[in-house]
GROMACS .gro file of C-alpha atoms in nm:
model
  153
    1UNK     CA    1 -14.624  19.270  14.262
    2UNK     CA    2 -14.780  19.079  13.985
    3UNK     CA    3 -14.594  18.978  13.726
    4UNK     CA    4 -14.751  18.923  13.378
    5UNK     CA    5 -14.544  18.637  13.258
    6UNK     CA    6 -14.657  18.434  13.542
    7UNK     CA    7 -15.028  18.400  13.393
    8UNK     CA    8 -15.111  18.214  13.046
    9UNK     CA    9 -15.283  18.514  12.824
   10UNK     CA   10 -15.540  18.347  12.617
   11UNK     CA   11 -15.584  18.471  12.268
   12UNK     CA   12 -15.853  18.516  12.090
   13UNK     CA   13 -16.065  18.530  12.476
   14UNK     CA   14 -16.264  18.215  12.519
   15UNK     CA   15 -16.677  18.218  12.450
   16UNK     CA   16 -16.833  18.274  12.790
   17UNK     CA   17 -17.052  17.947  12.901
   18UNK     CA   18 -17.390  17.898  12.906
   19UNK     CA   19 -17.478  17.857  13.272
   20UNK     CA   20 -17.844  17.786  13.444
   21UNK     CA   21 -17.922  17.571  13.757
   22UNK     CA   22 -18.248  17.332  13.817
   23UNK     CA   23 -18.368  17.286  14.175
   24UNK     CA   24 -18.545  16.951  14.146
   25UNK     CA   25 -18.775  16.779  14.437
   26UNK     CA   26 -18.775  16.414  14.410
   27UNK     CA   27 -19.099  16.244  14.635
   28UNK     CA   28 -19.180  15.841  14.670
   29UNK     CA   29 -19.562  15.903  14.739
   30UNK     CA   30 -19.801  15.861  14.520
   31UNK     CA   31 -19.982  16.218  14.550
   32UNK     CA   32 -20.117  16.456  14.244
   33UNK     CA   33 -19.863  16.739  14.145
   34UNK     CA   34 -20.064  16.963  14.111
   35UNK     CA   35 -20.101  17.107  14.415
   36UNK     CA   36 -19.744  17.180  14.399
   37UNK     CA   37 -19.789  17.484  14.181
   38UNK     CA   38 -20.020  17.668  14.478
   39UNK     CA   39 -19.767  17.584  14.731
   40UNK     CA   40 -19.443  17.661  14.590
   41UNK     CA   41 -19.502  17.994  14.393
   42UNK     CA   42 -19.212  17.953  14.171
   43UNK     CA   43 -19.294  17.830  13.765
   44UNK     CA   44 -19.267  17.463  13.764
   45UNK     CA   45 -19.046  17.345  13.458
   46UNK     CA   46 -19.168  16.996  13.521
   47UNK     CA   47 -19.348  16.818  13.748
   48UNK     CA   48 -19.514  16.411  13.778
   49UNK     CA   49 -19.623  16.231  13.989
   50UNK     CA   50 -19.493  15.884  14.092
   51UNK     CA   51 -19.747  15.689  13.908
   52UNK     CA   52 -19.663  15.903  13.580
   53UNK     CA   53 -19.258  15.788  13.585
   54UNK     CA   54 -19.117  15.514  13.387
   55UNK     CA   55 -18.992  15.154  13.558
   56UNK     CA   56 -18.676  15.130  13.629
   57UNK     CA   57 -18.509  14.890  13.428
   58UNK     CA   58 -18.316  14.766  13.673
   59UNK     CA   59 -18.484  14.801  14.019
   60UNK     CA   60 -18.850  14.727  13.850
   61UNK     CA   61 -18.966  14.998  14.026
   62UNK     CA   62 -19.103  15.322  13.952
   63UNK     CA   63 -18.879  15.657  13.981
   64UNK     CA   64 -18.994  15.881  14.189
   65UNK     CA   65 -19.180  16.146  14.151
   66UNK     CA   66 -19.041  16.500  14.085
   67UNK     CA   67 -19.117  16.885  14.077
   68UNK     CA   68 -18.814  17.115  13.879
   69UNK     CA   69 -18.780  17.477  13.832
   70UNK     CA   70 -18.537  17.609  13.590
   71UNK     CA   71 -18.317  17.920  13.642
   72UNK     CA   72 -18.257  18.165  13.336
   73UNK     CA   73 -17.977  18.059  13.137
   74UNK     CA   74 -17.667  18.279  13.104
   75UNK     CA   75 -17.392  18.361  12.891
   76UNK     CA   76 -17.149  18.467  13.137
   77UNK     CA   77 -16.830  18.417  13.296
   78UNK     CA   78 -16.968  18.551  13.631
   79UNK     CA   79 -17.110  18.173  13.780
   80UNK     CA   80 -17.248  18.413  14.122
   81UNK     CA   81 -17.523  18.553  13.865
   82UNK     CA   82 -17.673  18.180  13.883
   83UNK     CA   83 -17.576  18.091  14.253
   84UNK     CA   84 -17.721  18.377  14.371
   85UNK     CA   85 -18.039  18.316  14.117
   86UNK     CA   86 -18.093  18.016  14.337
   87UNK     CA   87 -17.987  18.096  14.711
   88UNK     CA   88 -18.278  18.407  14.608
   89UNK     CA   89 -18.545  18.091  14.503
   90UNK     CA   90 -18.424  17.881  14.813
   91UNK     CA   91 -18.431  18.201  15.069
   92UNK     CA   92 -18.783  18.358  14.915
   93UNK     CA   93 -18.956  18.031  14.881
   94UNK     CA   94 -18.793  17.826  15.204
   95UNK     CA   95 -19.170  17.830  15.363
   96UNK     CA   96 -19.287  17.632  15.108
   97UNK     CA   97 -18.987  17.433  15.009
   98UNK     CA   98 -19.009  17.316  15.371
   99UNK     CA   99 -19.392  17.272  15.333
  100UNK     CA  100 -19.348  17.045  15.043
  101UNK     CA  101 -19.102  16.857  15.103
  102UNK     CA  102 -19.312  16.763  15.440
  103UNK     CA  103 -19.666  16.697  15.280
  104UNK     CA  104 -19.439  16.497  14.986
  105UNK     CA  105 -19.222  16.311  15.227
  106UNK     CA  106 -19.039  16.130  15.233
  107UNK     CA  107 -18.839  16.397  14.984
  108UNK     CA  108 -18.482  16.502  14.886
  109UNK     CA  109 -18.367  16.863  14.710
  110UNK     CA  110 -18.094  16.825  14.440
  111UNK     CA  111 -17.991  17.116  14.260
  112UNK     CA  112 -17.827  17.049  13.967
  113UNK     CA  113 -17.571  17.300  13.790
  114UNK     CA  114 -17.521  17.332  13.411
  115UNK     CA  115 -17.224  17.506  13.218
  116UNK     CA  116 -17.219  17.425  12.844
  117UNK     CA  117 -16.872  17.548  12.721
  118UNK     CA  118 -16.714  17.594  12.397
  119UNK     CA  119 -16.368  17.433  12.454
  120UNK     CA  120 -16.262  17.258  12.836
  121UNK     CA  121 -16.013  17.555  12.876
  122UNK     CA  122 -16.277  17.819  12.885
  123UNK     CA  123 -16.440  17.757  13.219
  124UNK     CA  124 -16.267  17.820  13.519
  125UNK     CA  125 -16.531  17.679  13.784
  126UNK     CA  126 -16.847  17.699  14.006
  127UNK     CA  127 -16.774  17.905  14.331
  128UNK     CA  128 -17.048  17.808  14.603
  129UNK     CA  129 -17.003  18.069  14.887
  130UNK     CA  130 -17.061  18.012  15.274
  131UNK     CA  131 -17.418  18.110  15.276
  132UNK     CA  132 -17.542  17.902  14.959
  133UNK     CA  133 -17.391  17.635  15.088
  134UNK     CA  134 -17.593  17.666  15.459
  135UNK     CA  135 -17.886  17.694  15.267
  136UNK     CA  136 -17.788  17.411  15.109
  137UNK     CA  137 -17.729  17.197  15.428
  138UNK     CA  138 -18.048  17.320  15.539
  139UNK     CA  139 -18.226  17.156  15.318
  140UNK     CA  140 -17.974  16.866  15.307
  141UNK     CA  141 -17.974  16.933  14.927
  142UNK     CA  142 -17.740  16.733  14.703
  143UNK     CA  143 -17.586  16.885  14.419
  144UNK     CA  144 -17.463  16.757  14.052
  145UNK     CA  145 -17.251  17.032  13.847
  146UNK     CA  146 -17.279  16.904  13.494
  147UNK     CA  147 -17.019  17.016  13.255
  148UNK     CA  148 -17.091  16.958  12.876
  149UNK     CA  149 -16.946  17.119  12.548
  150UNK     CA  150 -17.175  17.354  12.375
  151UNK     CA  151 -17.401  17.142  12.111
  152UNK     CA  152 -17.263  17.242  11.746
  153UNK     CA  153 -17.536  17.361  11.521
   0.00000   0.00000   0.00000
C-alpha cells in the first residue's frame, strides 16, 4: 500500500517545461543543401553546406556541414509526446535518412533534446524507451539532452 507521507507533495504544482527535440545531420563534403529538402520530406529548420560554416577557431578548419529539423515545442510534463514526435520522423522518413546520410557521407545523426524549466525541481527526466533507442542505434545517432531554465521576460 502506498503511503502518502512517503512522497514530497509540492505546493503550488511546478510550471510544466517547455520540451522540443532537433534531429540534426552533420556531413564533411562539400555538396549543395539543397537537394536535401527533395530527399528528406520533413521541413528543414536549417540547413548549410560545408563551405557556408564558420572556421573553427581552434582546429582552423571549417565545421561541417548540417541539415536540422525541429520538433513542435511543448508545454508538458508528458516527455513521450516529444520522443515519440521523433521515433515517428526517424520511422516515416528512415528511407531517406539512410539515403542522405549515404550520398552526404561521411555523416553522423545527433538528436538533441531540449527542456527549458522554471525551477531545477520541476522536471523529473527524459524517458527513452526500448524502441527509440533501436532506432537510435540504427542510425548510430548520438544524443545531447540540454537542460536550461526558462529565459525570464
Amino acid at each position: 500500500m502506498i503511503n502518502q507521507d512517503d512522497f514530497e507533495i509540492l505546493d503550488p504544482l511546478p510550471n510544466p517545461p517547455n520540451i522540443w527535440a532537433e534531429i540534426r545531420l552533420f556531413f564533411d563534403c562539400d555538396l549543395p543543401v539543397e537537394p536535401l529538402a527533395d530527399l528528406i520530406h520533413l521541413p528543414a529548420a536549417d540547413a548549410r553546406c560545408r563551405l557556408n560554416t564558420r572556421i573553427n577557431p581552434i582546429t582552423h578548419t571549417r565545421n561541417a556541414g548540417y541539415w536540422s529539423y525541429h520538433t513542435s515545442k511543448e508545454c508538458t510534463f508528458e516527455d513521450g509526446v516529444i520522443v515519440k514526435q521523433l521515433y515517428d520522423a526517424l520511422t516515416e522518413h528512415q528511407a531517406e535518412f539512410e539515403e542522405a546520410m549515404h550520398q552526404y557521407s561521411p555523416s553522423q545523426m545527433h538528436i538533441v533534446i531540449y527542456v527549458e524549466i522554471d525551477e531545477i525541481n520541476a522536471f523529473s527526466g527524459i524517458h527513452l524507451w526500448p524502441e527509440f533507442i533501436e532506432r537510435l542505434n540504427f542510425f548510430h545517432a548520438c544524443v545531447d539532452l540540454v537542460v536550461e531554465e526558462k529565459p525570464t521576460l
